[in-house]
PDB file of C-alpha atoms in Angstrom:
ATOM      1  CA  UNK A   1     -22.193   7.535   7.122  1.00 31.00           C
ATOM      2  CA  UNK A   2     -19.763   5.215   9.024  1.00 32.00           C
ATOM      3  CA  UNK A   3     -17.257   2.708   8.223  1.00 46.00           C
ATOM      4  CA  UNK A   4     -18.933  -0.817   8.418  1.00 56.00           C
ATOM      5  CA  UNK A   5     -15.609  -2.717   9.093  1.00 45.00           C
ATOM      6  CA  UNK A   6     -11.893  -1.309   8.659  1.00 47.00           C
ATOM      7  CA  UNK A   7      -9.095  -2.880   9.611  1.00 42.00           C
ATOM      8  CA  UNK A   8      -6.539  -0.657  10.843  1.00 43.00           C
ATOM      9  CA  UNK A   9      -2.322  -1.512  11.126  1.00 40.00           C
ATOM     10  CA  UNK A  10      -1.591  -2.112   7.365  1.00 44.00           C
ATOM     11  CA  UNK A  11      -1.209   1.525   6.215  1.00 46.00           C
ATOM     12  CA  UNK A  12       0.416   3.285   3.579  1.00 42.00           C
ATOM     13  CA  UNK A  13       3.943   4.097   5.355  1.00 39.00           C
ATOM     14  CA  UNK A  14       6.469   1.950   3.484  1.00 41.00           C
ATOM     15  CA  UNK A  15       8.883   2.792   0.610  1.00 39.00           C
ATOM     16  CA  UNK A  16       7.859   4.419  -2.665  1.00 41.00           C
ATOM     17  CA  UNK A  17       7.167   2.223  -5.783  1.00 42.00           C
ATOM     18  CA  UNK A  18      10.062  -0.020  -6.516  1.00 43.00           C
ATOM     19  CA  UNK A  19      10.263  -3.739  -6.672  1.00 46.00           C
ATOM     20  CA  UNK A  20      14.443  -4.403  -5.752  1.00 44.00           C
ATOM     21  CA  UNK A  21      13.301  -7.099  -3.352  1.00 43.00           C
ATOM     22  CA  UNK A  22      11.557  -9.997  -3.350  1.00 46.00           C
ATOM     23  CA  UNK A  23       8.224  -8.438  -1.671  1.00 52.00           C
ATOM     24  CA  UNK A  24       6.438 -11.159   0.900  1.00 63.00           C
ATOM     25  CA  UNK A  25       3.381  -9.297   2.705  1.00 79.00           C
ATOM     26  CA  UNK A  26       0.755  -8.096  -0.134  1.00 88.00           C
ATOM     27  CA  UNK A  27      -1.838  -5.328   1.041  1.00 90.00           C
ATOM     28  CA  UNK A  28      -5.057  -4.686  -0.614  1.00 94.00           C
ATOM     29  CA  UNK A  29      -7.486  -1.636   0.390  1.00 94.00           C
ATOM     30  CA  UNK A  30     -11.134  -1.588  -0.523  1.00 95.00           C
ATOM     31  CA  UNK A  31     -13.673   1.084   0.276  1.00 94.00           C
ATOM     32  CA  UNK A  32     -17.215   1.040  -1.448  1.00 93.00           C
ATOM     33  CA  UNK A  33     -19.075   3.902  -1.782  1.00 90.00           C
ATOM     34  CA  UNK A  34     -22.694   5.292  -2.312  1.00 86.00           C
ATOM     35  CA  UNK A  35     -22.587   6.040  -6.415  1.00 73.00           C
ATOM     36  CA  UNK A  36     -23.169   9.209  -6.589  1.00 65.00           C
ATOM     37  CA  UNK A  37     -25.131  10.950 -10.464  1.00 58.00           C
ATOM     38  CA  UNK A  38     -22.722   9.364 -13.431  1.00 50.00           C
ATOM     39  CA  UNK A  39     -19.884   7.509 -12.046  1.00 51.00           C
ATOM     40  CA  UNK A  40     -19.201  10.055  -9.287  1.00 53.00           C
ATOM     41  CA  UNK A  41     -18.773   8.792  -6.049  1.00 59.00           C
ATOM     42  CA  UNK A  42     -21.080  10.704  -2.291  1.00 61.00           C
ATOM     43  CA  UNK A  43     -20.305  10.876   1.779  1.00 68.00           C
ATOM     44  CA  UNK A  44     -17.810   8.416   3.668  1.00 82.00           C
ATOM     45  CA  UNK A  45     -17.403   4.859   2.414  1.00 87.00           C
ATOM     46  CA  UNK A  46     -20.258   2.641   4.165  1.00 89.00           C
ATOM     47  CA  UNK A  47     -16.895  -0.315   3.872  1.00 91.00           C
ATOM     48  CA  UNK A  48     -14.184  -0.160   4.608  1.00 93.00           C
ATOM     49  CA  UNK A  49     -11.238  -3.035   4.895  1.00 93.00           C
ATOM     50  CA  UNK A  50      -7.318  -3.530   5.412  1.00 92.00           C
ATOM     51  CA  UNK A  51      -6.372  -7.285   4.177  1.00 90.00           C
ATOM     52  CA  UNK A  52      -2.487  -8.276   4.260  1.00 87.00           C
ATOM     53  CA  UNK A  53      -3.567 -12.217   3.869  1.00 83.00           C
ATOM     54  CA  UNK A  54      -2.471 -12.551   8.151  1.00 83.00           C
ATOM     55  CA  UNK A  55      -4.932 -14.670  10.054  1.00 82.00           C
ATOM     56  CA  UNK A  56      -6.203 -11.700  11.961  1.00 85.00           C
ATOM     57  CA  UNK A  57      -6.568 -10.045   8.918  1.00 85.00           C
ATOM     58  CA  UNK A  58      -9.838  -9.379   7.140  1.00 91.00           C
ATOM     59  CA  UNK A  59     -10.499 -11.811   3.808  1.00 92.00           C
ATOM     60  CA  UNK A  60     -11.321  -9.985   0.317  1.00 94.00           C
ATOM     61  CA  UNK A  61      -9.897 -10.323  -3.182  1.00 95.00           C
ATOM     62  CA  UNK A  62      -9.954  -8.692  -6.044  1.00 95.00           C
ATOM     63  CA  UNK A  63      -9.832  -9.995  -9.779  1.00 94.00           C
ATOM     64  CA  UNK A  64      -9.119  -7.359 -12.715  1.00 91.00           C
ATOM     65  CA  UNK A  65      -9.073  -7.334 -15.951  1.00 87.00           C
ATOM     66  CA  UNK A  66      -8.310  -4.172 -17.777  1.00 85.00           C
ATOM     67  CA  UNK A  67      -7.517  -3.021 -21.251  1.00 81.00           C
ATOM     68  CA  UNK A  68      -7.140   0.401 -23.432  1.00 73.00           C
ATOM     69  CA  UNK A  69      -8.347  -2.131 -26.674  1.00 67.00           C
ATOM     70  CA  UNK A  70     -11.984  -1.458 -25.983  1.00 64.00           C
ATOM     71  CA  UNK A  71     -14.935  -1.735 -22.747  1.00 63.00           C
ATOM     72  CA  UNK A  72     -13.066  -5.217 -20.604  1.00 61.00           C
ATOM     73  CA  UNK A  73     -15.497  -7.170 -18.942  1.00 73.00           C
ATOM     74  CA  UNK A  74     -16.344  -6.449 -15.808  1.00 84.00           C
ATOM     75  CA  UNK A  75     -13.258  -7.274 -12.819  1.00 90.00           C
ATOM     76  CA  UNK A  76     -15.276  -9.111  -9.686  1.00 94.00           C
ATOM     77  CA  UNK A  77     -14.582  -8.568  -5.874  1.00 95.00           C
ATOM     78  CA  UNK A  78     -14.882 -10.473  -3.030  1.00 95.00           C
ATOM     79  CA  UNK A  79     -15.278 -10.160   0.666  1.00 95.00           C
ATOM     80  CA  UNK A  80     -15.398 -13.143   2.870  1.00 94.00           C
ATOM     81  CA  UNK A  81     -17.956 -13.384   6.247  1.00 94.00           C
ATOM     82  CA  UNK A  82     -19.408 -10.209   6.030  1.00 92.00           C
ATOM     83  CA  UNK A  83     -21.681  -9.414   8.763  1.00 92.00           C
ATOM     84  CA  UNK A  84     -25.774  -9.255   8.461  1.00 92.00           C
ATOM     85  CA  UNK A  85     -25.983  -5.839   8.799  1.00 91.00           C
ATOM     86  CA  UNK A  86     -23.003  -5.343   5.919  1.00 91.00           C
ATOM     87  CA  UNK A  87     -24.553  -7.826   3.387  1.00 91.00           C
ATOM     88  CA  UNK A  88     -28.218  -5.759   2.943  1.00 90.00           C
ATOM     89  CA  UNK A  89     -26.059  -2.140   3.022  1.00 88.00           C
ATOM     90  CA  UNK A  90     -24.316  -4.142   0.142  1.00 89.00           C
ATOM     91  CA  UNK A  91     -26.758  -5.641  -2.114  1.00 85.00           C
ATOM     92  CA  UNK A  92     -27.536  -2.329  -3.120  1.00 72.00           C
ATOM     93  CA  UNK A  93     -26.052  -2.227  -6.866  1.00 62.00           C
ATOM     94  CA  UNK A  94     -25.875   1.740  -6.503  1.00 81.00           C
ATOM     95  CA  UNK A  95     -22.542   1.761  -4.811  1.00 88.00           C
ATOM     96  CA  UNK A  96     -18.792   2.595  -6.321  1.00 88.00           C
ATOM     97  CA  UNK A  97     -15.870   0.292  -5.440  1.00 91.00           C
ATOM     98  CA  UNK A  98     -11.838   1.627  -4.623  1.00 92.00           C
ATOM     99  CA  UNK A  99      -9.369  -0.299  -5.025  1.00 94.00           C
ATOM    100  CA  UNK A 100      -5.772  -0.056  -3.914  1.00 94.00           C
ATOM    101  CA  UNK A 101      -3.005  -2.471  -3.654  1.00 93.00           C
ATOM    102  CA  UNK A 102       0.659  -3.069  -2.818  1.00 90.00           C
ATOM    103  CA  UNK A 103       3.671  -5.157  -1.772  1.00 85.00           C
ATOM    104  CA  UNK A 104       5.861  -4.704   1.698  1.00 80.00           C
ATOM    105  CA  UNK A 105       8.034  -3.213  -0.251  1.00 76.00           C
ATOM    106  CA  UNK A 106       5.503  -0.161  -2.803  1.00 78.00           C
ATOM    107  CA  UNK A 107       3.637   2.362  -1.544  1.00 84.00           C
ATOM    108  CA  UNK A 108      -0.220   1.699  -2.389  1.00 89.00           C
ATOM    109  CA  UNK A 109      -1.494   2.084  -6.374  1.00 89.00           C
ATOM    110  CA  UNK A 110      -4.962   2.865  -6.746  1.00 88.00           C
ATOM    111  CA  UNK A 111      -6.182  -0.284  -8.875  1.00 88.00           C
ATOM    112  CA  UNK A 112     -10.328   0.292  -9.345  1.00 89.00           C
ATOM    113  CA  UNK A 113     -12.167   2.968  -9.594  1.00 86.00           C
ATOM    114  CA  UNK A 114     -15.812   1.810 -10.965  1.00 85.00           C
ATOM    115  CA  UNK A 115     -19.492   1.010 -10.082  1.00 86.00           C
ATOM    116  CA  UNK A 116     -20.695  -2.062  -9.668  1.00 89.00           C
ATOM    117  CA  UNK A 117     -23.184  -3.984 -11.487  1.00 88.00           C
ATOM    118  CA  UNK A 118     -24.559  -6.472  -8.899  1.00 90.00           C
ATOM    119  CA  UNK A 119     -24.039  -8.007  -5.991  1.00 93.00           C
ATOM    120  CA  UNK A 120     -24.856 -11.428  -4.215  1.00 93.00           C
ATOM    121  CA  UNK A 121     -23.909 -13.755  -1.373  1.00 94.00           C
ATOM    122  CA  UNK A 122     -23.512 -17.497  -1.057  1.00 95.00           C
ATOM    123  CA  UNK A 123     -22.372 -20.288   0.763  1.00 94.00           C
ATOM    124  CA  UNK A 124     -19.225 -21.857  -0.138  1.00 91.00           C
ATOM    125  CA  UNK A 125     -17.830 -24.635   3.080  1.00 92.00           C
ATOM    126  CA  UNK A 126     -18.529 -22.663   6.508  1.00 92.00           C
ATOM    127  CA  UNK A 127     -17.593 -19.068   4.964  1.00 92.00           C
ATOM    128  CA  UNK A 128     -19.991 -16.328   3.267  1.00 95.00           C
ATOM    129  CA  UNK A 129     -18.817 -14.933  -0.042  1.00 95.00           C
ATOM    130  CA  UNK A 130     -19.809 -11.897  -1.507  1.00 95.00           C
ATOM    131  CA  UNK A 131     -18.725 -11.299  -5.359  1.00 95.00           C
ATOM    132  CA  UNK A 132     -19.617  -8.138  -6.394  1.00 94.00           C
ATOM    133  CA  UNK A 133     -19.531  -7.691 -10.579  1.00 92.00           C
ATOM    134  CA  UNK A 134     -17.630  -4.262 -10.761  1.00 90.00           C
ATOM    135  CA  UNK A 135     -17.048  -2.283 -14.116  1.00 85.00           C
ATOM    136  CA  UNK A 136     -15.206   1.239 -14.724  1.00 81.00           C
ATOM    137  CA  UNK A 137     -17.127   4.179 -15.575  1.00 75.00           C
ATOM    138  CA  UNK A 138     -20.278   1.556 -16.766  1.00 70.00           C
ATOM    139  CA  UNK A 139     -22.922   4.213 -15.767  1.00 73.00           C
ATOM    140  CA  UNK A 140     -21.642   7.374 -17.576  1.00 76.00           C
ATOM    141  CA  UNK A 141     -20.523   5.959 -20.663  1.00 77.00           C
ATOM    142  CA  UNK A 142     -24.081   4.216 -20.873  1.00 76.00           C
ATOM    143  CA  UNK A 143     -25.541   8.038 -20.068  1.00 79.00           C
ATOM    144  CA  UNK A 144     -23.711   9.804 -21.903  1.00 84.00           C
ATOM    145  CA  UNK A 145     -25.069  11.221 -25.069  1.00 88.00           C
ATOM    146  CA  UNK A 146     -23.439  13.563 -27.434  1.00 87.00           C
ATOM    147  CA  UNK A 147     -25.205  16.567 -29.958  1.00 90.00           C
ATOM    148  CA  UNK A 148     -21.896  18.919 -31.222  1.00 87.00           C
ATOM    149  CA  UNK A 149     -20.256  20.251 -34.241  1.00 91.00           C
ATOM    150  CA  UNK A 150     -16.878  20.542 -35.081  1.00 92.00           C
ATOM    151  CA  UNK A 151     -14.768  22.851 -37.711  1.00 92.00           C
ATOM    152  CA  UNK A 152     -12.296  21.207 -39.558  1.00 91.00           C
ATOM    153  CA  UNK A 153      -8.648  21.331 -38.613  1.00 92.00           C
ATOM    154  CA  UNK A 154      -9.684  21.467 -34.570  1.00 92.00           C
ATOM    155  CA  UNK A 155      -7.623  19.827 -32.297  1.00 90.00           C
ATOM    156  CA  UNK A 156      -8.918  16.216 -32.046  1.00 90.00           C
ATOM    157  CA  UNK A 157      -7.281  16.275 -28.093  1.00 89.00           C
ATOM    158  CA  UNK A 158     -10.041  19.319 -27.534  1.00 90.00           C
ATOM    159  CA  UNK A 159     -12.393  17.292 -29.280  1.00 91.00           C
ATOM    160  CA  UNK A 160     -11.757  14.353 -27.442  1.00 90.00           C
ATOM    161  CA  UNK A 161     -11.990  16.231 -24.475  1.00 90.00           C
ATOM    162  CA  UNK A 162     -14.834  18.049 -25.163  1.00 90.00           C
ATOM    163  CA  UNK A 163     -16.877  14.459 -25.175  1.00 89.00           C
ATOM    164  CA  UNK A 164     -14.962  13.748 -22.430  1.00 87.00           C
ATOM    165  CA  UNK A 165     -17.231  16.780 -20.353  1.00 86.00           C
ATOM    166  CA  UNK A 166     -20.508  15.231 -20.949  1.00 85.00           C
ATOM    167  CA  UNK A 167     -19.787  11.766 -19.780  1.00 84.00           C
ATOM    168  CA  UNK A 168     -19.989  12.234 -15.479  1.00 79.00           C
ATOM    169  CA  UNK A 169     -17.037  11.349 -13.852  1.00 77.00           C
ATOM    170  CA  UNK A 170     -14.926  10.491 -16.137  1.00 83.00           C
ATOM    171  CA  UNK A 171     -11.591  12.452 -16.996  1.00 84.00           C
ATOM    172  CA  UNK A 172      -8.970  12.312 -19.910  1.00 86.00           C
ATOM    173  CA  UNK A 173      -6.343  10.722 -19.463  1.00 83.00           C
ATOM    174  CA  UNK A 174      -3.358  12.908 -21.444  1.00 79.00           C
ATOM    175  CA  UNK A 175      -2.371  10.926 -24.391  1.00 78.00           C
ATOM    176  CA  UNK A 176       1.341  10.713 -25.694  1.00 72.00           C
ATOM    177  CA  UNK A 177       2.298  14.132 -26.888  1.00 73.00           C
ATOM    178  CA  UNK A 178       4.215  12.805 -29.639  1.00 71.00           C
ATOM    179  CA  UNK A 179       1.087  11.300 -30.848  1.00 73.00           C
ATOM    180  CA  UNK A 180      -0.833  13.913 -30.390  1.00 76.00           C
ATOM    181  CA  UNK A 181       0.748  17.101 -31.167  1.00 79.00           C
ATOM    182  CA  UNK A 182      -0.467  18.265 -34.243  1.00 79.00           C
ATOM    183  CA  UNK A 183      -2.611  16.046 -35.067  1.00 85.00           C
ATOM    184  CA  UNK A 184      -6.588  17.705 -36.207  1.00 88.00           C
ATOM    185  CA  UNK A 185      -9.725  17.012 -37.507  1.00 90.00           C
ATOM    186  CA  UNK A 186      -9.948  16.666 -41.753  1.00 88.00           C
ATOM    187  CA  UNK A 187     -11.070  18.824 -43.749  1.00 88.00           C
ATOM    188  CA  UNK A 188     -14.782  17.639 -42.220  1.00 88.00           C
ATOM    189  CA  UNK A 189     -14.538  18.671 -39.159  1.00 90.00           C
ATOM    190  CA  UNK A 190     -16.618  15.278 -36.865  1.00 91.00           C
ATOM    191  CA  UNK A 191     -20.288  16.249 -36.851  1.00 91.00           C
ATOM    192  CA  UNK A 192     -22.305  13.826 -33.943  1.00 89.00           C
ATOM    193  CA  UNK A 193     -26.015  12.932 -32.696  1.00 89.00           C
ATOM    194  CA  UNK A 194     -25.757  10.181 -30.009  1.00 88.00           C
ATOM    195  CA  UNK A 195     -23.804   8.641 -27.159  1.00 87.00           C
ATOM    196  CA  UNK A 196     -21.042   9.037 -26.185  1.00 87.00           C
ATOM    197  CA  UNK A 197     -19.173   5.709 -26.574  1.00 85.00           C
ATOM    198  CA  UNK A 198     -20.411   5.945 -29.968  1.00 88.00           C
ATOM    199  CA  UNK A 199     -19.366   9.329 -30.890  1.00 90.00           C
ATOM    200  CA  UNK A 200     -15.643   7.760 -29.511  1.00 88.00           C
ATOM    201  CA  UNK A 201     -15.938   4.357 -31.743  1.00 87.00           C
ATOM    202  CA  UNK A 202     -16.459   6.591 -34.946  1.00 90.00           C
ATOM    203  CA  UNK A 203     -13.265   9.427 -33.878  1.00 90.00           C
ATOM    204  CA  UNK A 204     -10.986   6.156 -33.419  1.00 87.00           C
ATOM    205  CA  UNK A 205     -12.061   4.023 -36.556  1.00 86.00           C
ATOM    206  CA  UNK A 206     -10.934   7.365 -38.910  1.00 87.00           C
ATOM    207  CA  UNK A 207      -7.743   9.088 -36.310  1.00 86.00           C
ATOM    208  CA  UNK A 208      -6.305   5.032 -35.192  1.00 83.00           C
ATOM    209  CA  UNK A 209      -6.610   4.842 -31.485  1.00 83.00           C
ATOM    210  CA  UNK A 210      -8.703   2.836 -29.303  1.00 80.00           C
ATOM    211  CA  UNK A 211     -10.418   4.206 -26.032  1.00 83.00           C
ATOM    212  CA  UNK A 212     -11.479   2.387 -23.141  1.00 80.00           C
ATOM    213  CA  UNK A 213     -12.670   3.567 -19.369  1.00 80.00           C
ATOM    214  CA  UNK A 214     -10.233   2.906 -16.583  1.00 75.00           C
ATOM    215  CA  UNK A 215     -10.497   4.145 -13.236  1.00 73.00           C
ATOM    216  CA  UNK A 216     -13.617   6.909 -14.749  1.00 76.00           C
ATOM    217  CA  UNK A 217     -10.396   8.292 -17.231  1.00 81.00           C
ATOM    218  CA  UNK A 218     -11.088   7.781 -20.679  1.00 83.00           C
ATOM    219  CA  UNK A 219      -7.319   6.222 -22.247  1.00 81.00           C
ATOM    220  CA  UNK A 220      -6.852   6.644 -25.002  1.00 82.00           C
ATOM    221  CA  UNK A 221      -4.000   4.212 -27.113  1.00 78.00           C
ATOM    222  CA  UNK A 222      -2.917   4.662 -30.793  1.00 77.00           C
ATOM    223  CA  UNK A 223      -2.750   2.202 -32.295  1.00 72.00           C
ATOM    224  CA  UNK A 224       0.392  -0.013 -33.406  1.00 63.00           C
ATOM    225  CA  UNK A 225       2.142   2.800 -31.494  1.00 62.00           C
ATOM    226  CA  UNK A 226       4.990   1.969 -28.942  1.00 60.00           C
ATOM    227  CA  UNK A 227       5.543   4.441 -26.264  1.00 62.00           C
ATOM    228  CA  UNK A 228       9.277   5.622 -26.188  1.00 62.00           C
ATOM    229  CA  UNK A 229       9.123   5.694 -22.085  1.00 69.00           C
ATOM    230  CA  UNK A 230       8.813   2.062 -20.328  1.00 75.00           C
ATOM    231  CA  UNK A 231       8.476   0.996 -17.004  1.00 82.00           C
ATOM    232  CA  UNK A 232      12.024  -1.374 -16.958  1.00 85.00           C
ATOM    233  CA  UNK A 233      10.918  -5.229 -16.991  1.00 86.00           C
ATOM    234  CA  UNK A 234      13.784  -8.000 -16.115  1.00 85.00           C
ATOM    235  CA  UNK A 235      13.436 -10.810 -13.563  1.00 86.00           C
ATOM    236  CA  UNK A 236      14.928  -8.788 -10.859  1.00 85.00           C
ATOM    237  CA  UNK A 237      11.813  -6.936 -11.331  1.00 85.00           C
ATOM    238  CA  UNK A 238       9.047  -9.702 -11.101  1.00 86.00           C
ATOM    239  CA  UNK A 239       9.608 -10.803 -14.708  1.00 88.00           C
ATOM    240  CA  UNK A 240       8.357 -14.482 -14.911  1.00 90.00           C
ATOM    241  CA  UNK A 241       7.619 -15.298 -18.957  1.00 88.00           C
ATOM    242  CA  UNK A 242       7.566 -13.763 -22.355  1.00 87.00           C
ATOM    243  CA  UNK A 243       5.837 -15.546 -24.796  1.00 86.00           C
ATOM    244  CA  UNK A 244       5.076 -14.393 -27.888  1.00 84.00           C
ATOM    245  CA  UNK A 245       1.223 -14.195 -29.654  1.00 85.00           C
ATOM    246  CA  UNK A 246       0.741 -15.350 -33.548  1.00 82.00           C
ATOM    247  CA  UNK A 247      -2.024 -15.693 -35.670  1.00 81.00           C
ATOM    248  CA  UNK A 248      -2.229 -15.822 -39.562  1.00 77.00           C
ATOM    249  CA  UNK A 249      -1.371 -18.907 -41.984  1.00 83.00           C
ATOM    250  CA  UNK A 250       2.079 -17.767 -41.314  1.00 80.00           C
ATOM    251  CA  UNK A 251       1.830 -17.586 -37.723  1.00 77.00           C
ATOM    252  CA  UNK A 252       3.267 -14.308 -37.614  1.00 80.00           C
ATOM    253  CA  UNK A 253       4.339 -12.165 -34.182  1.00 78.00           C
ATOM    254  CA  UNK A 254       1.590 -10.148 -33.598  1.00 80.00           C
ATOM    255  CA  UNK A 255       2.741  -9.138 -30.089  1.00 82.00           C
ATOM    256  CA  UNK A 256       3.612 -10.675 -27.128  1.00 86.00           C
ATOM    257  CA  UNK A 257       2.520 -11.836 -23.777  1.00 91.00           C
ATOM    258  CA  UNK A 258       4.144 -11.138 -20.453  1.00 91.00           C
ATOM    259  CA  UNK A 259       3.549 -12.991 -16.838  1.00 93.00           C
ATOM    260  CA  UNK A 260       5.398 -10.801 -14.002  1.00 91.00           C
ATOM    261  CA  UNK A 261       4.800 -10.375 -10.299  1.00 90.00           C
ATOM    262  CA  UNK A 262       2.159  -8.176  -9.982  1.00 91.00           C
ATOM    263  CA  UNK A 263       3.975  -4.488 -10.017  1.00 88.00           C
ATOM    264  CA  UNK A 264       1.742  -2.001  -9.323  1.00 85.00           C
ATOM    265  CA  UNK A 265       2.544   0.878 -11.267  1.00 83.00           C
ATOM    266  CA  UNK A 266       2.216  -0.738 -14.010  1.00 86.00           C
ATOM    267  CA  UNK A 267      -1.186  -0.006 -15.961  1.00 83.00           C
ATOM    268  CA  UNK A 268      -2.517  -0.270 -19.588  1.00 82.00           C
ATOM    269  CA  UNK A 269      -1.711   2.267 -21.897  1.00 77.00           C
ATOM    270  CA  UNK A 270       1.539   2.812 -20.330  1.00 80.00           C
ATOM    271  CA  UNK A 271       4.968   1.109 -21.648  1.00 81.00           C
ATOM    272  CA  UNK A 272       7.491  -1.369 -19.907  1.00 86.00           C
ATOM    273  CA  UNK A 273      10.847  -2.561 -21.482  1.00 85.00           C
ATOM    274  CA  UNK A 274      11.367  -6.025 -21.661  1.00 84.00           C
ATOM    275  CA  UNK A 275      15.197  -6.827 -20.499  1.00 82.00           C
ATOM    276  CA  UNK A 276      15.066 -11.140 -21.036  1.00 76.00           C
ATOM    277  CA  UNK A 277      18.708 -12.834 -21.208  1.00 74.00           C
ATOM    278  CA  UNK A 278      16.336 -15.038 -23.555  1.00 70.00           C
ATOM    279  CA  UNK A 279      16.000 -13.519 -26.662  1.00 70.00           C
ATOM    280  CA  UNK A 280      16.568  -9.881 -27.523  1.00 76.00           C
ATOM    281  CA  UNK A 281      13.682  -9.887 -29.808  1.00 75.00           C
ATOM    282  CA  UNK A 282      11.334  -7.909 -27.627  1.00 76.00           C
ATOM    283  CA  UNK A 283      14.038  -5.903 -25.401  1.00 79.00           C
ATOM    284  CA  UNK A 284      11.843  -3.259 -26.421  1.00 78.00           C
ATOM    285  CA  UNK A 285       9.171  -0.465 -25.452  1.00 79.00           C
ATOM    286  CA  UNK A 286       6.439  -2.394 -25.559  1.00 82.00           C
ATOM    287  CA  UNK A 287       3.141  -0.772 -24.694  1.00 81.00           C
ATOM    288  CA  UNK A 288       0.632  -2.569 -22.538  1.00 86.00           C
ATOM    289  CA  UNK A 289      -3.093  -3.667 -24.013  1.00 83.00           C
ATOM    290  CA  UNK A 290      -4.295  -5.274 -20.981  1.00 87.00           C
ATOM    291  CA  UNK A 291      -4.216  -6.494 -18.123  1.00 91.00           C
ATOM    292  CA  UNK A 292      -5.655  -9.443 -15.823  1.00 92.00           C
ATOM    293  CA  UNK A 293      -4.213 -10.085 -12.245  1.00 93.00           C
ATOM    294  CA  UNK A 294      -6.122 -11.680  -9.402  1.00 91.00           C
ATOM    295  CA  UNK A 295      -4.997 -10.237  -5.818  1.00 93.00           C
ATOM    296  CA  UNK A 296      -6.403 -12.536  -3.079  1.00 92.00           C
ATOM    297  CA  UNK A 297      -3.791 -11.610   0.300  1.00 90.00           C
ATOM    298  CA  UNK A 298      -4.538 -14.940   1.306  1.00 84.00           C
ATOM    299  CA  UNK A 299      -4.758 -16.973  -1.818  1.00 85.00           C
ATOM    300  CA  UNK A 300      -2.033 -17.493  -4.450  1.00 83.00           C
ATOM    301  CA  UNK A 301       1.329 -15.942  -5.468  1.00 85.00           C
ATOM    302  CA  UNK A 302       0.269 -12.082  -7.045  1.00 90.00           C
ATOM    303  CA  UNK A 303       1.274 -12.880 -10.914  1.00 92.00           C
ATOM    304  CA  UNK A 304      -0.018 -10.451 -13.719  1.00 94.00           C
ATOM    305  CA  UNK A 305      -0.175 -10.840 -17.181  1.00 94.00           C
ATOM    306  CA  UNK A 306      -0.348  -8.838 -19.574  1.00 92.00           C
ATOM    307  CA  UNK A 307      -0.991  -7.976 -23.088  1.00 89.00           C
ATOM    308  CA  UNK A 308       0.280  -5.963 -26.250  1.00 84.00           C
ATOM    309  CA  UNK A 309      -0.332  -6.103 -29.733  1.00 75.00           C
ATOM    310  CA  UNK A 310       2.173  -5.395 -32.503  1.00 67.00           C
ATOM    311  CA  UNK A 311       4.024  -5.435 -35.988  1.00 52.00           C
ATOM    312  CA  UNK A 312       7.346  -7.114 -35.339  1.00 53.00           C
ATOM    313  CA  UNK A 313      10.005  -6.802 -37.882  1.00 51.00           C
TER     314      UNK A 313
END
């Protein structure tokens, strides 16, 4: 199947991921494929576009929602002024979207890989904007079933890998070795017949972790656990602000909300280490539980918001 559109001249030939200087040129690469079985994809891209925000560039924008605490809400992809043929081709919801992003001084990083839930086109002034609602692994997790019996003391990671094997097109992202080494089922073992979603939820409630699917990977995040290895985030790397998240009558700290320039390599389930000159209270490795960002090369600033959940002493 032929590619309907592409923008040449914005390719991945830049320096490795780094934020050592203030970046300027923003780059977004969108590929849309016909979806195969589960959440796999087949063939070459139906539509492929590179955007850098310059007046001569096609325009696309990606509004990203990611979370490792649950299945996040759908993300949104917008494409401007597609041809009639392209709009007709992409009107089929049996599609999968791949999104990469990066700055002028970074390499491109895959941000999203997921299924199209629905597609529509509407007019906004002189523009025709095609909007796609997309969600990672939505079809696979809704179709997957598990009918298994695991013996007591079975390695928990082996159980998760086996369940993941039943989710078409989704693989297990290795959890932190500090947490997973020696983690086993209890004396009752685990017996289950039903949907893979319910099996994972049952295990997570018993063994203390959250799970989600991002970029067709099963992400396991231990409860109230901060990874020791982290990306150091200070003002030079793009840190904008740090806001405590409080809860309850006593307004106790339960986490932090971090605003920064968009950093492609920071992902949910990984960690950042804050380096703030204002206060040392939160200057520690913090696991990223959720990320929200709106990436429009021709629009407003590329900022991102991250949240961490933790009981601070």
